[in-house]
PDB file of C-alpha atoms in Angstrom:
ATOM      1  CA  UNK A 237     -82.460 149.580  64.129  1.00  0.00           C
ATOM      2  CA  UNK A 238     -84.908 148.204  61.640  1.00  0.00           C
ATOM      3  CA  UNK A 239     -86.597 150.255  59.358  1.00  0.00           C
ATOM      4  CA  UNK A 240     -90.212 149.806  58.022  1.00  0.00           C
ATOM      5  CA  UNK A 241     -90.953 149.246  54.313  1.00  0.00           C
ATOM      6  CA  UNK A 242     -92.514 152.987  53.950  1.00  0.00           C
ATOM      7  CA  UNK A 243     -88.933 154.159  55.535  1.00  0.00           C
ATOM      8  CA  UNK A 244     -86.849 151.991  53.704  1.00  0.00           C
ATOM      9  CA  UNK A 245     -88.776 153.528  50.013  1.00  0.00           C
ATOM     10  CA  UNK A 246     -88.472 156.985  51.384  1.00  0.00           C
ATOM     11  CA  UNK A 247     -84.526 156.588  51.875  1.00  0.00           C
ATOM     12  CA  UNK A 248     -84.104 155.388  48.511  1.00  0.00           C
ATOM     13  CA  UNK A 249     -86.402 158.150  46.956  1.00  0.00           C
ATOM     14  CA  UNK A 250     -84.621 160.639  49.015  1.00  0.00           C
ATOM     15  CA  UNK A 251     -81.231 159.201  47.362  1.00  0.00           C
ATOM     16  CA  UNK A 252     -82.689 159.376  43.898  1.00  0.00           C
ATOM     17  CA  UNK A 253     -83.882 163.300  44.444  1.00  0.00           C
ATOM     18  CA  UNK A 254     -80.075 163.772  45.722  1.00  0.00           C
ATOM     19  CA  UNK A 255     -78.673 162.159  42.814  1.00  0.00           C
ATOM     20  CA  UNK A 256     -80.803 163.900  40.627  1.00  0.00           C
ATOM     21  CA  UNK A 257     -79.936 166.997  41.874  1.00  0.00           C
ATOM     22  CA  UNK A 258     -76.243 166.464  41.997  1.00  0.00           C
ATOM     23  CA  UNK A 259     -76.307 165.449  38.259  1.00  0.00           C
ATOM     24  CA  UNK A 260     -77.879 168.686  37.560  1.00  0.00           C
ATOM     25  CA  UNK A 261     -75.621 170.934  39.698  1.00  0.00           C
ATOM     26  CA  UNK A 262     -72.371 169.545  40.280  1.00  0.00           C
ATOM     27  CA  UNK A 263     -69.925 170.026  37.359  1.00  0.00           C
ATOM     28  CA  UNK A 264     -68.079 166.497  38.681  1.00  0.00           C
ATOM     29  CA  UNK A 265     -70.996 164.741  38.684  1.00  0.00           C
ATOM     30  CA  UNK A 266     -72.666 166.232  35.747  1.00  0.00           C
ATOM     31  CA  UNK A 267     -69.540 165.055  33.558  1.00  0.00           C
ATOM     32  CA  UNK A 268     -69.681 161.333  34.648  1.00  0.00           C
ATOM     33  CA  UNK A 269     -70.292 158.562  32.141  1.00  0.00           C
ATOM     34  CA  UNK A 270     -70.962 154.799  32.747  1.00  0.00           C
ATOM     35  CA  UNK A 271     -67.444 154.252  31.357  1.00  0.00           C
ATOM     36  CA  UNK A 272     -66.083 157.071  33.416  1.00  0.00           C
ATOM     37  CA  UNK A 273     -67.356 155.584  36.761  1.00  0.00           C
ATOM     38  CA  UNK A 274     -66.433 151.523  35.508  1.00  0.00           C
ATOM     39  CA  UNK A 275     -63.078 151.548  37.366  1.00  0.00           C
ATOM     40  CA  UNK A 276     -64.410 153.448  40.598  1.00  0.00           C
ATOM     41  CA  UNK A 277     -67.273 150.625  40.601  1.00  0.00           C
ATOM     42  CA  UNK A 278     -64.792 147.940  40.484  1.00  0.00           C
ATOM     43  CA  UNK A 279     -62.780 149.593  43.493  1.00  0.00           C
ATOM     44  CA  UNK A 280     -65.956 149.953  45.671  1.00  0.00           C
ATOM     45  CA  UNK A 281     -66.546 146.325  44.970  1.00  0.00           C
ATOM     46  CA  UNK A 282     -63.164 145.318  46.469  1.00  0.00           C
ATOM     47  CA  UNK A 283     -63.477 147.997  49.331  1.00  0.00           C
ATOM     48  CA  UNK A 284     -66.983 146.154  50.225  1.00  0.00           C
ATOM     49  CA  UNK A 285     -65.040 142.479  50.211  1.00  0.00           C
ATOM     50  CA  UNK A 286     -62.373 143.806  52.539  1.00  0.00           C
ATOM     51  CA  UNK A 287     -65.066 145.494  55.127  1.00  0.00           C
ATOM     52  CA  UNK A 288     -67.130 142.170  54.851  1.00  0.00           C
ATOM     53  CA  UNK A 289     -63.686 140.031  55.564  1.00  0.00           C
ATOM     54  CA  UNK A 290     -63.210 142.432  58.656  1.00  0.00           C
ATOM     55  CA  UNK A 291     -66.472 141.330  59.930  1.00  0.00           C
ATOM     56  CA  UNK A 292     -67.172 145.218  61.039  1.00  0.00           C
ATOM     57  CA  UNK A 293     -70.588 146.137  60.449  1.00  0.00           C
ATOM     58  CA  UNK A 294     -69.832 150.115  60.217  1.00  0.00           C
ATOM     59  CA  UNK A 295     -67.632 149.390  57.178  1.00  0.00           C
ATOM     60  CA  UNK A 296     -69.783 147.190  55.424  1.00  0.00           C
ATOM     61  CA  UNK A 297     -72.804 149.335  55.703  1.00  0.00           C
ATOM     62  CA  UNK A 298     -70.650 152.241  54.369  1.00  0.00           C
ATOM     63  CA  UNK A 299     -69.253 150.528  51.066  1.00  0.00           C
ATOM     64  CA  UNK A 300     -72.715 149.166  50.901  1.00  0.00           C
ATOM     65  CA  UNK A 301     -73.715 152.972  50.450  1.00  0.00           C
ATOM     66  CA  UNK A 302     -70.974 153.577  48.078  1.00  0.00           C
ATOM     67  CA  UNK A 303     -72.017 150.902  45.957  1.00  0.00           C
ATOM     68  CA  UNK A 304     -75.485 151.615  45.767  1.00  0.00           C
ATOM     69  CA  UNK A 305     -74.409 154.885  44.615  1.00  0.00           C
ATOM     70  CA  UNK A 306     -72.766 153.435  41.561  1.00  0.00           C
ATOM     71  CA  UNK A 307     -76.019 151.457  40.766  1.00  0.00           C
ATOM     72  CA  UNK A 308     -78.334 154.395  41.170  1.00  0.00           C
ATOM     73  CA  UNK A 309     -75.701 156.603  39.139  1.00  0.00           C
ATOM     74  CA  UNK A 310     -75.506 153.837  36.121  1.00  0.00           C
ATOM     75  CA  UNK A 311     -79.520 153.957  36.226  1.00  0.00           C
ATOM     76  CA  UNK A 312     -79.930 157.903  36.240  1.00  0.00           C
ATOM     77  CA  UNK A 313     -77.389 157.938  33.318  1.00  0.00           C
ATOM     78  CA  UNK A 314     -79.232 155.318  31.189  1.00  0.00           C
ATOM     79  CA  UNK A 315     -82.411 157.441  32.283  1.00  0.00           C
ATOM     80  CA  UNK A 316     -81.273 160.306  30.750  1.00  0.00           C
ATOM     81  CA  UNK A 317     -80.103 158.645  27.323  1.00  0.00           C
ATOM     82  CA  UNK A 318     -83.653 157.160  27.192  1.00  0.00           C
ATOM     83  CA  UNK A 319     -82.479 153.591  27.761  1.00  0.00           C
ATOM     84  CA  UNK A 320     -84.009 152.704  31.159  1.00  0.00           C
ATOM     85  CA  UNK A 321     -84.308 153.909  34.647  1.00  0.00           C
ATOM     86  CA  UNK A 322     -83.738 152.582  37.867  1.00  0.00           C
ATOM     87  CA  UNK A 323     -87.440 151.303  37.941  1.00  0.00           C
ATOM     88  CA  UNK A 324     -86.713 149.214  35.066  1.00  0.00           C
ATOM     89  CA  UNK A 325     -83.767 147.802  36.543  1.00  0.00           C
ATOM     90  CA  UNK A 326     -85.742 146.409  39.869  1.00  0.00           C
ATOM     91  CA  UNK A 327     -88.634 145.417  37.751  1.00  0.00           C
ATOM     92  CA  UNK A 328     -86.182 143.125  35.807  1.00  0.00           C
ATOM     93  CA  UNK A 329     -84.815 141.673  38.688  1.00  0.00           C
ATOM     94  CA  UNK A 330     -87.754 141.120  40.499  1.00  0.00           C
ATOM     95  CA  UNK A 331     -89.122 138.928  37.630  1.00  0.00           C
ATOM     96  CA  UNK A 332     -85.433 137.338  37.105  1.00  0.00           C
ATOM     97  CA  UNK A 333     -85.816 135.922  40.730  1.00  0.00           C
ATOM     98  CA  UNK A 334     -89.337 134.859  40.430  1.00  0.00           C
ATOM     99  CA  UNK A 335     -88.392 132.964  37.451  1.00  0.00           C
ATOM    100  CA  UNK A 336     -85.465 131.256  38.857  1.00  0.00           C
ATOM    101  CA  UNK A 337     -87.193 130.547  42.196  1.00  0.00           C
ATOM    102  CA  UNK A 338     -90.147 128.297  40.885  1.00  0.00           C
ATOM    103  CA  UNK A 339     -89.679 125.965  44.132  1.00  0.00           C
ATOM    104  CA  UNK A 340     -90.712 129.258  46.096  1.00  0.00           C
ATOM    105  CA  UNK A 341     -93.219 131.005  43.356  1.00  0.00           C
ATOM    106  CA  UNK A 342     -94.476 127.603  41.843  1.00  0.00           C
ATOM    107  CA  UNK A 343     -94.902 124.278  42.317  1.00  0.00           C
ATOM    108  CA  UNK A 344     -91.072 123.169  41.534  1.00  0.00           C
ATOM    109  CA  UNK A 345     -89.775 120.759  44.219  1.00  0.00           C
ATOM    110  CA  UNK A 346     -86.103 120.932  45.074  1.00  0.00           C
ATOM    111  CA  UNK A 347     -84.013 118.998  48.097  1.00  0.00           C
ATOM    112  CA  UNK A 348     -80.800 120.836  48.407  1.00  0.00           C
ATOM    113  CA  UNK A 349     -79.093 124.016  47.271  1.00  0.00           C
ATOM    114  CA  UNK A 350     -77.087 122.338  44.623  1.00  0.00           C
ATOM    115  CA  UNK A 351     -80.440 121.477  43.088  1.00  0.00           C
ATOM    116  CA  UNK A 352     -81.380 125.207  43.690  1.00  0.00           C
ATOM    117  CA  UNK A 353     -78.192 126.027  41.637  1.00  0.00           C
ATOM    118  CA  UNK A 354     -78.657 123.395  38.791  1.00  0.00           C
ATOM    119  CA  UNK A 355     -82.197 124.755  38.438  1.00  0.00           C
ATOM    120  CA  UNK A 356     -80.850 128.107  38.134  1.00  0.00           C
ATOM    121  CA  UNK A 357     -78.235 127.320  35.509  1.00  0.00           C
ATOM    122  CA  UNK A 358     -80.894 125.443  33.200  1.00  0.00           C
ATOM    123  CA  UNK A 359     -83.205 128.523  33.729  1.00  0.00           C
ATOM    124  CA  UNK A 360     -80.719 130.995  32.864  1.00  0.00           C
ATOM    125  CA  UNK A 361     -79.749 129.259  29.837  1.00  0.00           C
ATOM    126  CA  UNK A 362     -83.408 128.882  28.657  1.00  0.00           C
ATOM    127  CA  UNK A 363     -84.038 132.877  28.751  1.00  0.00           C
ATOM    128  CA  UNK A 364     -84.340 134.793  25.672  1.00  0.00           C
ATOM    129  CA  UNK A 365     -81.335 136.847  26.773  1.00  0.00           C
ATOM    130  CA  UNK A 366     -79.745 134.126  28.755  1.00  0.00           C
ATOM    131  CA  UNK A 367     -76.228 132.725  27.979  1.00  0.00           C
ATOM    132  CA  UNK A 368     -75.839 130.382  25.282  1.00  0.00           C
ATOM    133  CA  UNK A 369     -73.427 128.407  26.747  1.00  0.00           C
ATOM    134  CA  UNK A 370     -72.685 127.303  30.388  1.00  0.00           C
ATOM    135  CA  UNK A 371     -69.628 129.548  31.271  1.00  0.00           C
ATOM    136  CA  UNK A 372     -70.499 132.175  28.999  1.00  0.00           C
ATOM    137  CA  UNK A 373     -71.622 134.209  31.880  1.00  0.00           C
ATOM    138  CA  UNK A 374     -68.259 133.826  33.788  1.00  0.00           C
ATOM    139  CA  UNK A 375     -66.685 137.715  33.352  1.00  0.00           C
ATOM    140  CA  UNK A 376     -63.673 137.444  31.096  1.00  0.00           C
ATOM    141  CA  UNK A 377     -62.232 140.277  33.829  1.00  0.00           C
ATOM    142  CA  UNK A 378     -62.863 138.377  36.941  1.00  0.00           C
ATOM    143  CA  UNK A 379     -59.994 137.753  39.056  1.00  0.00           C
ATOM    144  CA  UNK A 380     -58.184 134.301  38.223  1.00  0.00           C
ATOM    145  CA  UNK A 381     -59.015 132.569  41.920  1.00  0.00           C
ATOM    146  CA  UNK A 382     -62.281 133.407  42.088  1.00  0.00           C
ATOM    147  CA  UNK A 383     -62.873 132.912  38.544  1.00  0.00           C
ATOM    148  CA  UNK A 384     -61.593 129.359  38.379  1.00  0.00           C
ATOM    149  CA  UNK A 385     -63.790 128.548  41.262  1.00  0.00           C
ATOM    150  CA  UNK A 386     -66.918 129.801  39.470  1.00  0.00           C
ATOM    151  CA  UNK A 387     -65.825 127.952  36.481  1.00  0.00           C
ATOM    152  CA  UNK A 388     -65.745 124.521  38.355  1.00  0.00           C
ATOM    153  CA  UNK A 389     -68.956 125.284  40.259  1.00  0.00           C
ATOM    154  CA  UNK A 390     -70.731 126.126  36.945  1.00  0.00           C
ATOM    155  CA  UNK A 391     -69.761 123.095  35.598  1.00  0.00           C
ATOM    156  CA  UNK A 392     -70.663 120.834  39.019  1.00  0.00           C
ATOM    157  CA  UNK A 393     -74.159 121.883  38.219  1.00  0.00           C
ATOM    158  CA  UNK A 394     -74.424 119.397  35.043  1.00  0.00           C
ATOM    159  CA  UNK A 395     -72.367 116.615  36.853  1.00  0.00           C
ATOM    160  CA  UNK A 396     -68.903 117.428  35.666  1.00  0.00           C
ATOM    161  CA  UNK A 397     -67.364 116.845  38.948  1.00  0.00           C
ATOM    162  CA  UNK A 398     -65.403 114.036  40.943  1.00  0.00           C
ATOM    163  CA  UNK A 399     -67.629 111.240  42.335  1.00  0.00           C
ATOM    164  CA  UNK A 400     -65.698 111.563  45.343  1.00  0.00           C
ATOM    165  CA  UNK A 401     -64.237 114.767  46.566  1.00  0.00           C
ATOM    166  CA  UNK A 402     -61.287 113.062  47.910  1.00  0.00           C
ATOM    167  CA  UNK A 403     -60.557 111.674  44.445  1.00  0.00           C
ATOM    168  CA  UNK A 404     -59.220 115.326  43.742  1.00  0.00           C
ATOM    169  CA  UNK A 405     -55.971 114.851  45.680  1.00  0.00           C
ATOM    170  CA  UNK A 406     -54.642 112.148  43.280  1.00  0.00           C
ATOM    171  CA  UNK A 407     -55.103 115.061  40.420  1.00  0.00           C
ATOM    172  CA  UNK A 408     -53.309 117.655  42.915  1.00  0.00           C
ATOM    173  CA  UNK A 409     -50.598 115.273  43.385  1.00  0.00           C
ATOM    174  CA  UNK A 410     -50.623 114.768  39.415  1.00  0.00           C
ATOM    175  CA  UNK A 411     -50.065 118.455  38.921  1.00  0.00           C
ATOM    176  CA  UNK A 412     -47.374 118.794  41.508  1.00  0.00           C
ATOM    177  CA  UNK A 413     -45.599 116.158  39.658  1.00  0.00           C
ATOM    178  CA  UNK A 414     -45.896 117.644  36.376  1.00  0.00           C
ATOM    179  CA  UNK A 415     -44.670 120.914  37.881  1.00  0.00           C
ATOM    180  CA  UNK A 416     -41.359 119.188  39.028  1.00  0.00           C
ATOM    181  CA  UNK A 417     -40.968 117.710  35.843  1.00  0.00           C
ATOM    182  CA  UNK A 418     -41.049 120.991  34.034  1.00  0.00           C
ATOM    183  CA  UNK A 419     -39.093 122.753  36.449  1.00  0.00           C
ATOM    184  CA  UNK A 420     -36.129 119.980  35.415  1.00  0.00           C
ATOM    185  CA  UNK A 421     -36.923 120.425  31.610  1.00  0.00           C
ATOM    186  CA  UNK A 422     -36.434 124.519  32.137  1.00  0.00           C
ATOM    187  CA  UNK A 423     -39.076 125.184  29.779  1.00  0.00           C
ATOM    188  CA  UNK A 424     -40.781 128.704  31.107  1.00  0.00           C
ATOM    189  CA  UNK A 425     -43.766 128.472  29.073  1.00  0.00           C
ATOM    190  CA  UNK A 426     -44.902 124.987  30.075  1.00  0.00           C
ATOM    191  CA  UNK A 427     -43.952 125.566  33.717  1.00  0.00           C
ATOM    192  CA  UNK A 428     -46.316 128.630  33.758  1.00  0.00           C
ATOM    193  CA  UNK A 429     -48.894 126.466  32.315  1.00  0.00           C
ATOM    194  CA  UNK A 430     -48.409 123.494  34.704  1.00  0.00           C
ATOM    195  CA  UNK A 431     -48.372 125.738  37.564  1.00  0.00           C
ATOM    196  CA  UNK A 432     -51.681 127.214  36.411  1.00  0.00           C
ATOM    197  CA  UNK A 433     -52.965 123.624  36.424  1.00  0.00           C
ATOM    198  CA  UNK A 434     -51.550 123.026  39.858  1.00  0.00           C
ATOM    199  CA  UNK A 435     -53.479 126.274  40.877  1.00  0.00           C
ATOM    200  CA  UNK A 436     -56.415 125.274  39.316  1.00  0.00           C
ATOM    201  CA  UNK A 437     -56.404 121.549  40.873  1.00  0.00           C
ATOM    202  CA  UNK A 438     -56.080 123.055  44.510  1.00  0.00           C
ATOM    203  CA  UNK A 439     -59.002 125.697  43.985  1.00  0.00           C
ATOM    204  CA  UNK A 440     -60.953 122.532  43.062  1.00  0.00           C
ATOM    205  CA  UNK A 441     -60.061 120.739  46.098  1.00  0.00           C
ATOM    206  CA  UNK A 442     -60.811 123.911  48.230  1.00  0.00           C
ATOM    207  CA  UNK A 443     -64.516 123.713  46.653  1.00  0.00           C
ATOM    208  CA  UNK A 444     -65.224 120.296  47.059  1.00  0.00           C
ATOM    209  CA  UNK A 445     -64.564 120.802  50.781  1.00  0.00           C
ATOM    210  CA  UNK A 446     -66.440 123.537  51.324  1.00  0.00           C
ATOM    211  CA  UNK A 447     -63.554 126.185  51.895  1.00  0.00           C
ATOM    212  CA  UNK A 448     -63.907 129.413  49.319  1.00  0.00           C
ATOM    213  CA  UNK A 449     -60.453 129.785  48.299  1.00  0.00           C
ATOM    214  CA  UNK A 450     -60.139 133.305  47.453  1.00  0.00           C
ATOM    215  CA  UNK A 451     -61.126 134.042  51.285  1.00  0.00           C
ATOM    216  CA  UNK A 452     -58.683 131.272  52.346  1.00  0.00           C
ATOM    217  CA  UNK A 453     -55.701 132.768  50.247  1.00  0.00           C
ATOM    218  CA  UNK A 454     -56.941 136.485  51.708  1.00  0.00           C
ATOM    219  CA  UNK A 455     -56.648 135.136  55.320  1.00  0.00           C
ATOM    220  CA  UNK A 456     -53.378 133.858  54.817  1.00  0.00           C
ATOM    221  CA  UNK A 457     -52.070 137.194  52.966  1.00  0.00           C
ATOM    222  CA  UNK A 458     -53.372 139.301  55.850  1.00  0.00           C
ATOM    223  CA  UNK A 459     -51.425 136.535  58.594  1.00  0.00           C
ATOM    224  CA  UNK A 460     -48.346 136.869  56.978  1.00  0.00           C
ATOM    225  CA  UNK A 461     -48.545 140.481  56.629  1.00  0.00           C
ATOM    226  CA  UNK A 462     -49.318 140.799  60.247  1.00  0.00           C
ATOM    227  CA  UNK A 463     -46.549 138.277  61.113  1.00  0.00           C
ATOM    228  CA  UNK A 464     -43.994 139.895  59.221  1.00  0.00           C
ATOM    229  CA  UNK A 465     -44.959 143.200  60.757  1.00  0.00           C
ATOM    230  CA  UNK A 466     -44.269 141.892  64.176  1.00  0.00           C
ATOM    231  CA  UNK A 467     -40.754 140.705  62.978  1.00  0.00           C
ATOM    232  CA  UNK A 468     -39.950 144.053  61.650  1.00  0.00           C
ATOM    233  CA  UNK A 469     -41.063 145.361  64.809  1.00  0.00           C
ATOM    234  CA  UNK A 470     -39.251 143.278  67.346  1.00  0.00           C
ATOM    235  CA  UNK A 471     -35.919 143.599  65.307  1.00  0.00           C
ATOM    236  CA  UNK A 472     -36.431 147.354  65.259  1.00  0.00           C
ATOM    237  CA  UNK A 473     -36.811 147.083  68.970  1.00  0.00           C
ATOM    238  CA  UNK A 474     -33.413 145.016  69.278  1.00  0.00           C
ATOM    239  CA  UNK A 475     -31.383 147.613  67.273  1.00  0.00           C
ATOM    240  CA  UNK A 476     -31.677 144.633  64.403  1.00  0.00           C
ATOM    241  CA  UNK A 477     -32.123 145.350  60.619  1.00  0.00           C
ATOM    242  CA  UNK A 478     -34.049 142.619  58.630  1.00  0.00           C
ATOM    243  CA  UNK A 479     -31.126 142.585  56.444  1.00  0.00           C
ATOM    244  CA  UNK A 480     -28.771 141.516  58.932  1.00  0.00           C
ATOM    245  CA  UNK A 481     -30.505 138.683  60.054  1.00  0.00           C
ATOM    246  CA  UNK A 482     -29.091 135.087  59.768  1.00  0.00           C
ATOM    247  CA  UNK A 483     -31.978 132.290  58.770  1.00  0.00           C
ATOM    248  CA  UNK A 484     -31.696 131.420  62.305  1.00  0.00           C
ATOM    249  CA  UNK A 485     -32.694 134.671  63.328  1.00  0.00           C
ATOM    250  CA  UNK A 486     -35.507 134.732  60.589  1.00  0.00           C
ATOM    251  CA  UNK A 487     -37.065 131.582  61.806  1.00  0.00           C
ATOM    252  CA  UNK A 488     -36.617 132.027  65.711  1.00  0.00           C
ATOM    253  CA  UNK A 489     -38.423 135.631  64.914  1.00  0.00           C
ATOM    254  CA  UNK A 490     -41.186 133.921  62.754  1.00  0.00           C
ATOM    255  CA  UNK A 491     -42.009 131.194  65.576  1.00  0.00           C
ATOM    256  CA  UNK A 492     -42.350 134.063  68.115  1.00  0.00           C
ATOM    257  CA  UNK A 493     -44.633 135.777  65.533  1.00  0.00           C
ATOM    258  CA  UNK A 494     -46.838 132.934  65.602  1.00  0.00           C
ATOM    259  CA  UNK A 495     -47.055 132.422  69.116  1.00  0.00           C
ATOM    260  CA  UNK A 496     -47.703 135.909  69.850  1.00  0.00           C
ATOM    261  CA  UNK A 497     -50.283 136.204  67.052  1.00  0.00           C
ATOM    262  CA  UNK A 498     -51.997 132.911  67.507  1.00  0.00           C
ATOM    263  CA  UNK A 499     -55.253 134.115  68.919  1.00  0.00           C
ATOM    264  CA  UNK A 500     -56.036 136.600  66.814  1.00  0.00           C
ATOM    265  CA  UNK A 501     -55.080 134.378  63.643  1.00  0.00           C
ATOM    266  CA  UNK A 502     -57.458 131.701  65.153  1.00  0.00           C
ATOM    267  CA  UNK A 503     -60.321 133.629  65.207  1.00  0.00           C
ATOM    268  CA  UNK A 504     -62.984 132.917  62.531  1.00  0.00           C
ATOM    269  CA  UNK A 505     -62.848 134.652  59.142  1.00  0.00           C
ATOM    270  CA  UNK A 506     -66.281 136.693  58.402  1.00  0.00           C
ATOM    271  CA  UNK A 507     -67.791 135.547  55.218  1.00  0.00           C
TER     272      UNK A 507
END
């Protein structure tokens, strides 16, 4: 059910009132600081991404609420410390969105989403408190796989990219050869570095072909867990243990799992 703007504002106002009361009367809520909430916020973000991948709207709604609570909580703590409040947060966001969308709120013209991203990065660097370098805004603590993709997306906005996306496969092949060479050399540090280069190149290829590499890998993780769970169940039902299986039995069970689970695995991933 869609709510009116007034109903939405009332719901947000109620949330602010509840948090004010919790901050005053609940010992746990009263003790929290921005730093103490940090790890829980990271966990909530991961729970939201899990819900989004599931495609079920009810968990998505729940996790969005949990994350919204954290945003309001941080703003409440800042208000108590005389720094800013939730109104300042929303106002700053509105002003940023208007400034970074001149094609909507001004007379700038764009022809594609790519041009929007180029303008976004250029405007960000012009802002008083903006990033001094193109990659300064990529969080240092971001997980490595999405971080690699974000780095590549950012540099592509200034033209640092392959002229033809098919050219990336030569780079992937080059990195595979370098990994194989370091395996022969038995240099652990160099091997790690070359595997890193290979992964970076594969992430780049996925990006160029419109695939979210983090989502793609998560889909494969879930697929593998589902198939392996099927194998465990089937082995148990036949009086076998996984440790006792021969390579041929493993392969047969794996192929059986693929066939049995094909329909669910081929369902589109929510993005």
